[in-house]
């Protein structure tokens, strides 16, 4: 059968073919739709304030685990699977789309149990100039946040597993949000942190162009 993954594309003011392309992914586990709803909330806020995405090409995939949602199948654990040679049709579609569109960054939203703060896990895969967090703790108030930074060889899972097929090294940022947070707090935390990330990422690009 023909498979599909829902996708929204947002072009900020002054966006061109050369603009950086960021892919936001949620709904990797269809049993928990809070990441999906939080990402849709972010899209709504960008529509109300388009200047946030100035000069950026933003793609949103709010529900990756489509088959799990439609068929209520067993746990598929798409977040832990490789995109390179993926057996899940959704991940195969994402891999092909990513090779075509060559995203500069992948930002994933997932839930995590047994935690009381958002973990921002950054995988740089040797991306130059990204040895420090793109947003500081002051940018994330009032939400508790901590950073994990991983660098080195490309991981065997997630979007960076296809980095050898891309013309440059993208970064992979995962927001691990406490599963025990209320849906409203969860949604606002994700939207707030990602908006600030977008602003800081734009600033990082502008700074890098002047080096």
Short mmCIF file of C-alpha atoms in Angstrom, two decimals:
data_model
loop_
_atom_site.label_atom_id
_atom_site.label_comp_id
_atom_site.label_asym_id
_atom_site.label_seq_id
_atom_site.Cartn_x
_atom_site.Cartn_y
_atom_site.Cartn_z
CA UNK A 1 0.00 0.00 0.00
CA UNK A 2 0.97 3.62 -0.42
CA UNK A 3 2.26 5.05 2.85
CA UNK A 4 2.59 8.67 3.87
CA UNK A 5 3.82 10.76 6.79
CA UNK A 6 2.00 14.08 7.47
CA UNK A 7 4.24 17.07 6.82
CA UNK A 8 3.81 20.82 7.24
CA UNK A 9 6.29 23.19 5.61
CA UNK A 10 6.83 26.69 6.94
CA UNK A 11 8.74 29.35 5.02
CA UNK A 12 9.72 32.31 7.16
CA UNK A 13 10.10 35.86 5.80
CA UNK A 14 13.04 36.25 3.37
CA UNK A 15 13.36 32.48 2.89
CA UNK A 16 15.14 31.32 -0.28
CA UNK A 17 16.38 28.07 -1.79
CA UNK A 18 19.66 28.60 0.06
CA UNK A 19 18.00 29.01 3.47
CA UNK A 20 18.85 26.50 6.21
CA UNK A 21 16.35 23.66 6.46
CA UNK A 22 15.28 22.28 9.84
CA UNK A 23 13.11 19.19 10.34
CA UNK A 24 11.00 18.84 13.51
CA UNK A 25 9.69 15.37 14.33
CA UNK A 26 7.20 14.12 16.93
CA UNK A 27 4.78 11.25 17.39
CA UNK A 28 7.48 8.59 17.16
CA UNK A 29 5.39 6.53 19.58
CA UNK A 30 1.68 6.69 18.74
CA UNK A 31 0.73 5.70 22.30
CA UNK A 32 1.70 9.20 23.44
CA UNK A 33 0.34 12.05 21.33
CA UNK A 34 1.54 14.88 23.59
CA UNK A 35 4.66 15.46 21.44
CA UNK A 36 2.38 15.66 18.40
CA UNK A 37 0.06 18.20 20.01
CA UNK A 38 3.01 20.24 21.29
CA UNK A 39 4.53 20.44 17.81
CA UNK A 40 1.19 21.49 16.32
CA UNK A 41 0.99 24.20 18.99
CA UNK A 42 4.41 25.46 17.89
CA UNK A 43 3.17 25.66 14.29
CA UNK A 44 0.20 27.74 15.46
CA UNK A 45 2.49 30.15 17.30
CA UNK A 46 4.77 30.51 14.28
CA UNK A 47 1.73 31.39 12.19
CA UNK A 48 0.87 34.14 14.67
CA UNK A 49 4.44 35.48 14.73
CA UNK A 50 6.10 34.70 11.37
CA UNK A 51 9.24 36.69 12.16
CA UNK A 52 10.41 33.85 14.43
CA UNK A 53 11.22 31.77 11.38
CA UNK A 54 12.88 34.53 9.38
CA UNK A 55 15.16 33.21 6.62
CA UNK A 56 14.49 29.59 7.61
CA UNK A 57 12.81 26.65 5.92
CA UNK A 58 11.06 24.63 8.63
CA UNK A 59 9.49 21.21 8.04
CA UNK A 60 7.25 19.61 10.66
CA UNK A 61 6.41 15.91 10.93
CA UNK A 62 4.00 15.83 13.91
CA UNK A 63 3.01 12.16 13.64
CA UNK A 64 5.76 9.81 12.48
CA UNK A 65 4.27 6.56 13.84
CA UNK A 66 1.37 6.61 11.38
CA UNK A 67 0.84 2.84 11.18
CA UNK A 68 0.94 2.50 14.95
CA UNK A 69 -1.73 5.20 15.23
CA UNK A 70 -3.99 3.77 12.54
CA UNK A 71 -3.66 0.08 13.35
CA UNK A 72 -2.94 0.18 17.11
CA UNK A 73 -0.10 -2.30 16.60
CA UNK A 74 2.48 -3.42 19.12
CA UNK A 75 5.18 -1.04 20.39
CA UNK A 76 7.36 -0.17 17.39
CA UNK A 77 10.01 1.99 19.13
CA UNK A 78 10.72 4.11 16.04
CA UNK A 79 12.90 6.54 18.03
CA UNK A 80 15.53 3.84 18.56
CA UNK A 81 15.64 2.55 14.98
CA UNK A 82 18.10 3.39 12.23
CA UNK A 83 16.99 5.36 9.21
CA UNK A 84 19.63 3.79 7.00
CA UNK A 85 18.02 0.65 5.61
CA UNK A 86 14.90 1.22 7.73
CA UNK A 87 12.28 -1.52 7.79
CA UNK A 88 9.54 0.78 9.12
CA UNK A 89 7.92 2.42 6.05
CA UNK A 90 7.63 5.79 7.87
CA UNK A 91 11.37 5.91 8.57
CA UNK A 92 12.14 4.82 5.02
CA UNK A 93 10.04 7.72 3.73
CA UNK A 94 11.77 10.15 6.12
CA UNK A 95 15.20 8.92 5.02
CA UNK A 96 14.36 9.39 1.35
CA UNK A 97 12.85 12.82 1.99
CA UNK A 98 15.89 13.87 4.04
CA UNK A 99 18.32 12.82 1.32
CA UNK A 100 16.29 14.87 -1.16
CA UNK A 101 15.85 17.98 1.00
CA UNK A 102 19.20 17.79 2.86
CA UNK A 103 18.11 19.14 6.24
CA UNK A 104 20.70 21.00 8.27
CA UNK A 105 19.21 19.89 11.59
CA UNK A 106 16.77 17.34 12.97
CA UNK A 107 14.85 18.24 16.14
CA UNK A 108 12.88 15.46 17.80
CA UNK A 109 10.34 15.63 20.65
CA UNK A 110 9.92 12.55 22.86
CA UNK A 111 8.57 11.72 26.32
CA UNK A 112 10.72 10.17 29.04
CA UNK A 113 9.65 8.54 32.31
CA UNK A 114 11.22 9.00 35.71
CA UNK A 115 12.55 12.51 35.18
CA UNK A 116 11.66 15.99 36.40
CA UNK A 117 13.42 18.18 33.81
CA UNK A 118 13.65 18.46 30.04
CA UNK A 119 16.83 16.90 28.70
CA UNK A 120 18.22 18.49 25.54
CA UNK A 121 20.37 15.83 23.90
CA UNK A 122 22.55 17.26 21.12
CA UNK A 123 24.36 14.97 18.72
CA UNK A 124 26.71 16.97 16.54
CA UNK A 125 28.42 14.20 14.56
CA UNK A 126 31.44 16.46 14.14
CA UNK A 127 29.42 19.55 13.14
CA UNK A 128 31.82 22.48 13.35
CA UNK A 129 31.19 25.21 15.89
CA UNK A 130 28.59 23.36 17.92
CA UNK A 131 30.59 22.46 20.98
CA UNK A 132 28.41 24.65 23.21
CA UNK A 133 24.66 24.64 23.83
CA UNK A 134 22.60 26.64 21.37
CA UNK A 135 20.40 27.95 24.18
CA UNK A 136 21.32 28.68 27.77
CA UNK A 137 19.47 27.92 31.00
CA UNK A 138 18.39 31.57 31.12
CA UNK A 139 16.58 31.04 27.81
CA UNK A 140 14.55 28.13 29.13
CA UNK A 141 13.02 29.67 32.28
CA UNK A 142 10.71 28.73 33.91
CA UNK A 143 11.19 25.19 32.61
CA UNK A 144 13.94 23.02 34.18
CA UNK A 145 16.39 21.94 31.49
CA UNK A 146 19.70 20.13 31.32
CA UNK A 147 22.05 19.48 28.40
CA UNK A 148 23.70 16.33 27.08
CA UNK A 149 26.19 16.80 24.22
CA UNK A 150 27.45 13.85 22.20
CA UNK A 151 29.99 14.04 19.41
CA UNK A 152 32.05 11.57 17.47
CA UNK A 153 31.16 8.93 14.85
CA UNK A 154 27.67 8.90 13.42
CA UNK A 155 25.24 6.91 15.60
CA UNK A 156 23.66 3.79 14.18
CA UNK A 157 20.14 4.97 15.06
CA UNK A 158 18.07 8.05 14.30
CA UNK A 159 18.46 10.54 11.45
CA UNK A 160 22.25 10.79 11.72
CA UNK A 161 22.51 7.19 10.57
CA UNK A 162 22.08 8.53 7.01
CA UNK A 163 24.59 11.39 7.41
CA UNK A 164 27.08 9.68 5.08
CA UNK A 165 24.49 10.11 2.30
CA UNK A 166 24.20 13.88 2.89
CA UNK A 167 26.42 16.67 1.54
CA UNK A 168 27.13 18.02 5.05
CA UNK A 169 26.91 16.97 8.69
CA UNK A 170 23.51 17.84 10.22
CA UNK A 171 22.92 18.10 13.93
CA UNK A 172 20.39 16.04 15.86
CA UNK A 173 18.66 17.65 18.86
CA UNK A 174 16.22 15.59 20.95
CA UNK A 175 13.91 17.11 23.57
CA UNK A 176 13.18 14.47 26.21
CA UNK A 177 10.17 15.82 28.12
CA UNK A 178 9.00 14.34 31.46
CA UNK A 179 6.06 12.03 30.87
CA UNK A 180 4.46 13.01 34.19
CA UNK A 181 3.95 16.65 33.19
CA UNK A 182 0.41 17.79 32.50
CA UNK A 183 -0.53 18.10 28.81
CA UNK A 184 -0.74 21.90 29.11
CA UNK A 185 2.66 22.27 30.82
CA UNK A 186 4.20 19.81 28.37
CA UNK A 187 2.84 21.72 25.37
CA UNK A 188 3.97 25.13 26.61
CA UNK A 189 7.44 23.85 27.54
CA UNK A 190 8.04 22.35 24.11
CA UNK A 191 6.76 25.39 22.21
CA UNK A 192 8.72 27.84 24.38
CA UNK A 193 12.02 25.95 24.25
CA UNK A 194 11.81 25.31 20.51
CA UNK A 195 10.96 28.94 19.72
CA UNK A 196 14.02 30.05 21.65
CA UNK A 197 16.11 27.38 19.95
CA UNK A 198 15.01 28.70 16.54
CA UNK A 199 15.99 32.25 17.52
CA UNK A 200 19.40 31.15 18.85
CA UNK A 201 20.00 28.94 15.80
CA UNK A 202 19.38 31.92 13.52
CA UNK A 203 21.85 33.91 15.62
CA UNK A 204 24.41 31.11 15.42
CA UNK A 205 24.13 31.07 11.61
CA UNK A 206 24.49 34.85 11.40
CA UNK A 207 27.55 34.72 13.67
CA UNK A 208 29.11 31.91 11.65
CA UNK A 209 28.73 33.81 8.40
CA UNK A 210 30.83 36.62 9.85
CA UNK A 211 33.73 34.43 10.98
#
